[in-house]
């Protein structure tokens, strides 16, 4: 007998399918939700339903410094309501520091810099199978649906997934950047930046880089720090958020690991910790929106590339941490070189004033780094390198939104197909 047919004919499976249908109709939603609709239209609106039924809706605008800024980002899981995730998301600085001590570049705020000031006009060949969105008559944003490979795979069940890709391109001096936001069908969001262009500095001191040819030309190494600003508004509410820090601590013999979850009550700065697997989530506080199991909806920031860290010189205190959380202030836009208008601080350290953030409108600032040691293969054009991270739904739904089969294993029971 075919295993899949036998499973589908079982009473448990028929009940699971029936429950899935109820969920699709919204009959098991445990807490009220606020239907949200984007406030923009025309070129500024992106509203795409992916194969399989997941939907993303958002607005965008082009700014001189940040380039493309996402706004009112909402996700709809198959069979679930449309819910707001982010009020706004953008790069908040790109800092390039050179190994030979040359003056660092701040690619958003230096004179003649800015992703928007230096954005490329895109052609159809830059966006195969997608749609080009315009700003002031110039096509600057590519929006397209792309396959992402397996959404899940077990012995019996397998599903290919899709994502919505938003991409813009800018060249600032020697450096070219591809800024990409991958919005997955499971609700995950992956901000990414691809760096290419030409090698910015050719020197002669081998201590500062790598020999490129027999004439002793040295490609000077450099570190790129990407700072992101994420203004969360879960389910379109902006004053009911809580930030929690997760750590996983090994026992003395390192055979067991213990999870600790701590609420961050005031504005703070933190560093990544690969040994403790430190991560953070933003959740709707008690009394807010829950999934059908009664758990608060949330999004979890998962650090990825933590091997390369940049803490800056003694004059760059704004670079010495990796994660910051602050209470929303409209004038706080850039991690460094922030405009001082209206009494606003000039960098991230000045944004943190021990204000209460538990049950407030919170902004997450997150830094990722990559140290580029040049190679001969980086001439005449630097080979493209990607850096990014994920924010993923945690308890946004009661189970995998892409799977129609509802399974809740008992505690201590191996998952199906495990050995």
Coordinates of C-alpha atoms in Angstrom, one line a residue:
X1 CA 0.0 0.0 0.0
X2 CA 1.2 3.5 -0.8
X3 CA 2.4 5.2 2.4
X4 CA 1.0 8.6 1.4
X5 CA -2.4 7.2 0.6
X6 CA -2.6 5.3 3.9
X7 CA -1.7 8.4 5.8
X8 CA -4.3 10.5 4.0
X9 CA -7.0 7.8 4.6
X10 CA -6.4 7.7 8.4
X11 CA -8.9 9.2 10.8
X12 CA -6.2 11.3 12.3
X13 CA -5.3 12.7 8.9
X14 CA -8.9 13.5 8.1
X15 CA -9.3 15.4 11.4
X16 CA -6.1 17.3 10.7
X17 CA -7.3 18.3 7.3
X18 CA -10.6 19.4 8.8
X19 CA -8.7 21.5 11.4
X20 CA -6.6 23.0 8.7
X21 CA -9.8 24.1 6.9
X22 CA -11.1 25.7 10.0
X23 CA -7.8 27.5 10.4
X24 CA -7.9 28.8 6.9
X25 CA -11.4 30.2 7.6
X26 CA -9.9 32.0 10.7
X27 CA -12.2 30.1 13.1
X28 CA -9.4 29.2 15.5
X29 CA -7.8 32.7 15.8
X30 CA -7.5 33.2 19.5
X31 CA -7.0 36.9 19.8
X32 CA -8.4 39.8 17.8
X33 CA -6.3 41.2 15.0
X34 CA -6.3 44.5 13.1
X35 CA -6.6 44.2 9.4
X36 CA -4.0 46.5 7.9
X37 CA -3.8 48.0 4.4
X38 CA -0.9 49.9 2.9
X39 CA -1.3 53.7 2.8
X40 CA 0.5 54.0 -0.6
X41 CA -0.5 53.2 -4.2
X42 CA 0.9 53.2 -7.7
X43 CA 4.7 52.7 -8.0
X44 CA 5.2 52.9 -4.3
X45 CA 3.0 49.9 -3.6
X46 CA 4.2 46.3 -3.7
X47 CA 1.5 43.7 -3.2
X48 CA 2.4 40.2 -4.3
X49 CA 0.8 36.8 -3.5
X50 CA 3.4 34.0 -3.9
X51 CA 2.8 30.5 -5.3
X52 CA 1.2 28.6 -2.4
X53 CA -0.8 31.5 -1.1
X54 CA 1.6 33.6 1.1
X55 CA 1.3 37.3 0.5
X56 CA 3.5 40.3 1.1
X57 CA 2.3 43.9 1.0
X58 CA 4.5 47.0 1.6
X59 CA 5.3 50.5 0.5
X60 CA 8.7 51.9 -0.4
X61 CA 10.3 55.3 -0.9
X62 CA 13.7 56.4 -2.1
X63 CA 15.9 58.6 0.1
X64 CA 19.1 60.3 -0.8
X65 CA 21.1 58.6 2.0
X66 CA 19.4 55.3 2.8
X67 CA 18.4 54.5 -0.7
X68 CA 15.3 52.3 -0.9
X69 CA 13.4 52.3 2.4
X70 CA 10.7 49.7 3.1
X71 CA 7.6 50.9 4.9
X72 CA 4.4 49.2 6.3
X73 CA 5.7 45.7 5.6
X74 CA 2.9 43.2 6.2
X75 CA 2.8 39.4 5.8
X76 CA -0.1 37.1 5.3
X77 CA 0.5 33.4 5.9
X78 CA -1.8 31.0 3.9
X79 CA -5.1 30.8 5.6
X80 CA -4.3 33.6 8.1
X81 CA -5.0 37.3 8.3
X82 CA -2.7 40.0 6.9
X83 CA -0.6 41.4 9.7
X84 CA 1.9 44.2 10.0
X85 CA 5.6 43.3 10.8
X86 CA 7.6 46.4 10.2
X87 CA 6.7 50.1 10.1
X88 CA 10.1 50.8 8.4
X89 CA 13.3 49.0 7.5
X90 CA 16.5 50.4 5.9
X91 CA 20.2 50.6 6.1
X92 CA 21.3 53.1 8.7
X93 CA 25.0 53.3 7.7
X94 CA 27.7 51.6 5.7
X95 CA 31.2 52.1 7.2
X96 CA 34.3 51.0 5.3
X97 CA 37.5 50.9 7.3
X98 CA 40.8 50.2 5.5
X99 CA 43.7 48.1 6.9
X100 CA 46.4 50.7 6.1
X101 CA 44.7 53.3 8.3
X102 CA 43.3 55.4 5.5
X103 CA 40.3 57.5 6.4
X104 CA 37.2 55.4 6.7
X105 CA 34.2 55.9 4.4
X106 CA 30.7 56.4 5.7
X107 CA 28.8 55.5 2.5
X108 CA 25.4 57.0 3.5
X109 CA 26.5 60.4 4.8
X110 CA 29.9 61.4 3.5
X111 CA 29.9 64.2 0.9
X112 CA 28.8 62.9 -2.5
X113 CA 27.8 59.6 -0.9
X114 CA 24.4 58.1 -0.3
X115 CA 22.7 55.1 -1.7
X116 CA 19.9 57.1 -3.2
X117 CA 22.1 59.8 -4.5
X118 CA 24.1 57.2 -6.4
X119 CA 21.4 54.7 -7.3
X120 CA 21.4 52.9 -10.7
X121 CA 18.6 53.2 -13.2
X122 CA 17.6 49.6 -14.0
X123 CA 16.8 48.0 -17.3
X124 CA 14.6 44.9 -18.0
X125 CA 17.7 42.8 -18.2
X126 CA 18.5 43.8 -14.6
X127 CA 15.2 42.3 -13.4
X128 CA 14.5 39.1 -15.4
X129 CA 10.9 38.0 -15.0
X130 CA 10.2 40.8 -12.6
X131 CA 8.6 44.3 -12.4
X132 CA 10.6 47.6 -12.3
X133 CA 9.2 50.3 -10.0
X134 CA 10.0 53.9 -10.7
X135 CA 10.9 56.9 -8.6
X136 CA 10.6 60.3 -10.4
X137 CA 10.5 58.5 -13.8
X138 CA 13.6 56.4 -13.2
X139 CA 13.4 52.6 -12.6
X140 CA 15.3 52.0 -9.4
X141 CA 13.6 48.9 -7.7
X142 CA 13.4 45.4 -9.1
X143 CA 10.5 43.3 -7.7
X144 CA 10.3 39.6 -8.7
X145 CA 9.3 36.2 -7.4
X146 CA 12.0 33.6 -7.3
X147 CA 12.2 29.9 -6.2
X148 CA 14.1 29.4 -2.9
X149 CA 14.6 25.6 -3.0
X150 CA 13.1 23.4 -0.3
X151 CA 10.6 25.0 2.1
X152 CA 10.7 21.7 4.0
X153 CA 11.6 18.1 3.3
X154 CA 11.1 14.8 5.1
X155 CA 10.9 11.2 3.9
X156 CA 7.2 11.6 2.9
X157 CA 6.5 15.3 2.7
X158 CA 8.4 17.8 0.5
X159 CA 7.6 21.3 -0.7
X160 CA 9.5 23.8 -2.8
X161 CA 9.3 27.3 -1.6
X162 CA 9.3 30.8 -3.1
X163 CA 10.4 34.3 -2.1
X164 CA 9.7 37.9 -3.1
X165 CA 12.9 39.7 -4.0
X166 CA 13.3 43.5 -3.8
X167 CA 16.6 44.8 -5.2
X168 CA 18.3 48.1 -5.8
X169 CA 21.9 49.0 -6.9
X170 CA 24.2 51.9 -6.1
X171 CA 27.8 52.7 -6.8
X172 CA 29.7 55.0 -4.4
X173 CA 33.3 55.6 -5.3
X174 CA 35.1 52.2 -5.9
X175 CA 32.3 50.3 -4.2
X176 CA 29.2 48.9 -5.8
X177 CA 26.3 47.7 -3.6
X178 CA 23.3 45.5 -4.4
X179 CA 20.8 46.0 -1.6
X180 CA 18.3 43.1 -1.5
X181 CA 15.4 42.2 0.7
X182 CA 14.3 38.6 0.5
X183 CA 10.7 38.1 1.8
X184 CA 10.0 34.4 2.1
X185 CA 6.7 32.5 1.8
X186 CA 7.1 31.3 5.4
X187 CA 7.3 34.9 6.7
X188 CA 11.1 35.1 7.1
X189 CA 12.8 38.4 6.1
X190 CA 16.4 38.3 4.9
X191 CA 18.1 41.7 4.5
X192 CA 21.2 41.2 2.3
X193 CA 23.9 43.4 0.7
X194 CA 26.1 42.3 -2.1
X195 CA 29.4 44.2 -2.5
X196 CA 31.4 44.4 -5.8
X197 CA 33.1 47.2 -7.7
X198 CA 36.9 47.7 -7.9
X199 CA 39.6 47.4 -5.2
X200 CA 39.6 50.8 -3.5
X201 CA 43.3 51.0 -2.5
X202 CA 46.4 49.6 -4.1
X203 CA 49.4 49.8 -1.8
X204 CA 52.9 48.4 -1.4
X205 CA 53.0 47.2 2.2
X206 CA 52.2 43.5 2.4
X207 CA 51.2 43.8 6.0
X208 CA 48.1 45.6 4.9
X209 CA 46.8 43.1 2.3
X210 CA 47.6 40.7 -0.5
X211 CA 50.0 40.7 -3.4
X212 CA 48.1 40.9 -6.7
X213 CA 50.8 40.4 -9.2
X214 CA 54.6 40.1 -9.8
X215 CA 55.0 43.9 -9.5
X216 CA 54.3 43.7 -5.8
X217 CA 51.0 45.6 -6.0
X218 CA 49.2 45.0 -2.7
X219 CA 45.4 45.0 -2.6
X220 CA 44.7 46.7 0.8
X221 CA 42.2 44.8 2.9
X222 CA 39.1 46.6 4.2
X223 CA 36.2 45.9 6.6
X224 CA 32.6 46.8 5.6
X225 CA 30.1 47.2 8.4
X226 CA 26.4 47.3 7.4
X227 CA 24.1 48.8 10.0
X228 CA 20.4 48.2 9.7
X229 CA 17.5 50.0 11.3
X230 CA 14.3 47.9 11.9
X231 CA 11.2 49.7 13.3
X232 CA 8.8 47.0 14.4
X233 CA 5.1 47.5 14.5
X234 CA 3.7 44.0 15.1
X235 CA 0.1 43.8 13.9
X236 CA 0.1 47.6 13.2
X237 CA 0.4 48.5 16.9
X238 CA 3.5 50.6 17.8
X239 CA 3.3 50.8 21.6
X240 CA 2.9 47.2 22.8
X241 CA 6.2 45.6 22.0
X242 CA 8.7 43.8 24.2
X243 CA 12.3 42.8 23.4
X244 CA 13.7 39.5 24.8
X245 CA 17.3 38.2 24.7
X246 CA 17.9 34.5 24.2
X247 CA 21.0 32.8 25.4
X248 CA 21.9 29.1 25.3
X249 CA 24.4 28.2 28.0
X250 CA 26.4 25.0 27.9
X251 CA 26.8 22.9 31.1
X252 CA 30.2 22.4 32.6
X253 CA 30.7 19.1 30.7
X254 CA 29.1 20.8 27.6
X255 CA 26.7 17.8 27.2
X256 CA 23.6 19.9 27.9
X257 CA 22.5 23.4 26.9
X258 CA 20.1 25.6 28.9
X259 CA 17.9 28.3 27.4
X260 CA 17.5 31.6 29.2
X261 CA 15.1 34.3 28.1
X262 CA 15.5 37.8 29.6
X263 CA 13.3 40.8 28.9
X264 CA 15.2 44.0 28.1
X265 CA 13.4 46.7 30.0
X266 CA 15.5 49.8 29.0
X267 CA 17.4 51.0 26.0
X268 CA 20.6 49.0 25.7
X269 CA 23.5 47.8 23.5
X270 CA 24.7 44.2 23.2
X271 CA 27.3 42.2 21.4
X272 CA 26.9 38.9 19.6
X273 CA 28.1 35.8 21.4
X274 CA 28.6 32.7 19.3
X275 CA 29.3 30.5 22.3
X276 CA 26.0 31.5 24.0
X277 CA 24.1 31.6 20.7
X278 CA 22.8 35.1 21.7
X279 CA 19.8 36.3 19.8
X280 CA 16.8 38.5 20.2
X281 CA 13.1 38.6 19.5
X282 CA 10.4 41.4 19.4
X283 CA 7.0 40.2 20.6
X284 CA 3.6 41.6 21.2
X285 CA 3.2 41.9 25.0
X286 CA 0.7 40.1 27.1
X287 CA -2.8 41.2 26.1
X288 CA -1.7 41.7 22.5
X289 CA -2.2 39.5 19.5
X290 CA -1.6 35.7 19.9
X291 CA -1.6 32.8 17.6
X292 CA -4.3 30.1 17.7
X293 CA -2.4 28.4 20.6
X294 CA -2.5 31.5 22.7
X295 CA 1.2 32.5 22.4
X296 CA 2.2 36.1 21.6
X297 CA 3.2 36.7 18.0
X298 CA 6.8 37.7 17.5
X299 CA 9.8 38.1 15.2
X300 CA 13.2 36.7 16.1
X301 CA 16.5 38.2 14.9
X302 CA 19.0 35.4 14.1
X303 CA 22.7 36.5 13.8
X304 CA 24.5 34.6 11.0
X305 CA 27.9 35.9 10.0
X306 CA 29.5 36.6 13.4
X307 CA 33.1 35.4 12.5
X308 CA 34.1 38.9 11.4
X309 CA 33.7 41.7 14.0
X310 CA 34.6 45.3 13.8
X311 CA 34.7 47.4 17.0
X312 CA 36.4 50.4 15.5
X313 CA 39.1 52.8 16.8
X314 CA 39.0 54.6 20.1
X315 CA 37.1 57.4 18.4
X316 CA 34.4 55.0 17.0
X317 CA 32.5 54.1 20.1
X318 CA 29.4 53.7 17.9
X319 CA 30.9 50.6 16.3
X320 CA 31.8 48.7 19.5
X321 CA 28.5 46.8 19.8
X322 CA 26.4 44.7 17.4
X323 CA 22.8 45.1 18.5
X324 CA 21.0 48.1 20.0
X325 CA 17.4 48.7 21.0
X326 CA 16.0 52.1 21.4
X327 CA 12.6 53.8 21.9
X328 CA 11.3 55.2 18.6
X329 CA 12.4 58.8 17.9
X330 CA 11.8 60.1 14.3
X331 CA 15.0 62.1 14.2
X332 CA 17.2 59.0 14.9
X333 CA 18.1 57.7 11.4
X334 CA 21.8 57.0 11.2
X335 CA 24.1 55.0 13.5
X336 CA 26.8 57.7 13.0
X337 CA 26.6 61.2 11.4
X338 CA 23.0 61.5 12.5
X339 CA 21.7 65.1 11.9
X340 CA 21.6 67.0 15.2
X341 CA 18.4 68.9 14.3
X342 CA 15.8 69.1 17.1
X343 CA 18.4 68.2 19.7
X344 CA 18.9 64.7 18.3
X345 CA 22.1 62.9 19.1
X346 CA 24.8 62.4 16.5
X347 CA 25.3 58.7 16.9
X348 CA 23.8 55.5 18.3
X349 CA 25.3 55.9 21.8
X350 CA 23.4 59.2 22.2
X351 CA 20.1 57.5 21.3
X352 CA 20.3 55.2 24.4
X353 CA 19.1 57.2 27.4
X354 CA 17.8 54.3 29.6
X355 CA 14.3 55.0 28.5
X356 CA 11.8 52.2 29.2
X357 CA 11.2 50.0 26.2
X358 CA 9.0 47.3 27.7
X359 CA 5.6 48.0 26.1
X360 CA 6.9 50.8 23.9
X361 CA 7.5 51.5 20.2
X362 CA 10.9 49.9 19.7
X363 CA 13.6 50.2 17.0
X364 CA 16.2 47.5 16.5
X365 CA 19.6 48.5 15.2
X366 CA 21.8 45.6 14.0
X367 CA 25.4 45.5 12.5
X368 CA 27.0 42.8 10.3
X369 CA 30.6 42.9 9.2
X370 CA 32.8 41.4 6.5
X371 CA 36.6 41.8 6.2
X372 CA 37.7 41.6 2.6
X373 CA 41.2 40.4 2.0
X374 CA 41.7 41.0 -1.8
X375 CA 42.7 38.3 -4.2
X376 CA 44.1 38.3 -7.7
X377 CA 40.6 37.3 -8.8
X378 CA 39.3 40.7 -7.6
X379 CA 40.8 42.4 -10.6
X380 CA 39.6 44.0 -12.8
X381 CA 36.2 43.6 -11.0
X382 CA 35.8 42.5 -7.4
X383 CA 33.9 39.2 -7.2
X384 CA 30.5 39.7 -5.6
X385 CA 30.2 38.9 -1.9
X386 CA 26.9 38.7 0.0
X387 CA 26.3 39.5 3.7
X388 CA 23.0 39.3 5.6
X389 CA 20.9 38.0 8.4
X390 CA 17.4 36.8 9.1
X391 CA 14.4 37.9 11.1
X392 CA 12.0 35.0 11.3
X393 CA 8.5 34.5 12.7
X394 CA 8.3 32.9 16.2
X395 CA 4.8 31.9 17.2
X396 CA 3.3 34.0 14.4
X397 CA 1.3 30.9 13.6
X398 CA 0.7 27.8 15.6
X399 CA 2.5 25.5 13.1
X400 CA 4.4 25.7 9.8
X401 CA 2.1 27.8 7.7
X402 CA 3.2 26.1 4.5
X403 CA 2.1 22.6 5.7
X404 CA -1.5 21.6 5.6
X405 CA -0.9 18.6 7.9
X406 CA -1.2 19.6 11.6
X407 CA 1.1 17.6 13.9
X408 CA 1.8 18.3 17.5
X409 CA 4.3 15.7 18.8
X410 CA 4.3 15.0 22.5
X411 CA 7.2 16.2 24.6
X412 CA 10.1 13.8 24.4
X413 CA 8.8 12.1 21.3
X414 CA 11.2 11.9 18.3
X415 CA 9.9 13.8 15.3
X416 CA 8.5 11.7 12.4
X417 CA 11.3 10.2 10.3
X418 CA 14.0 10.7 13.0
X419 CA 16.3 7.9 13.9

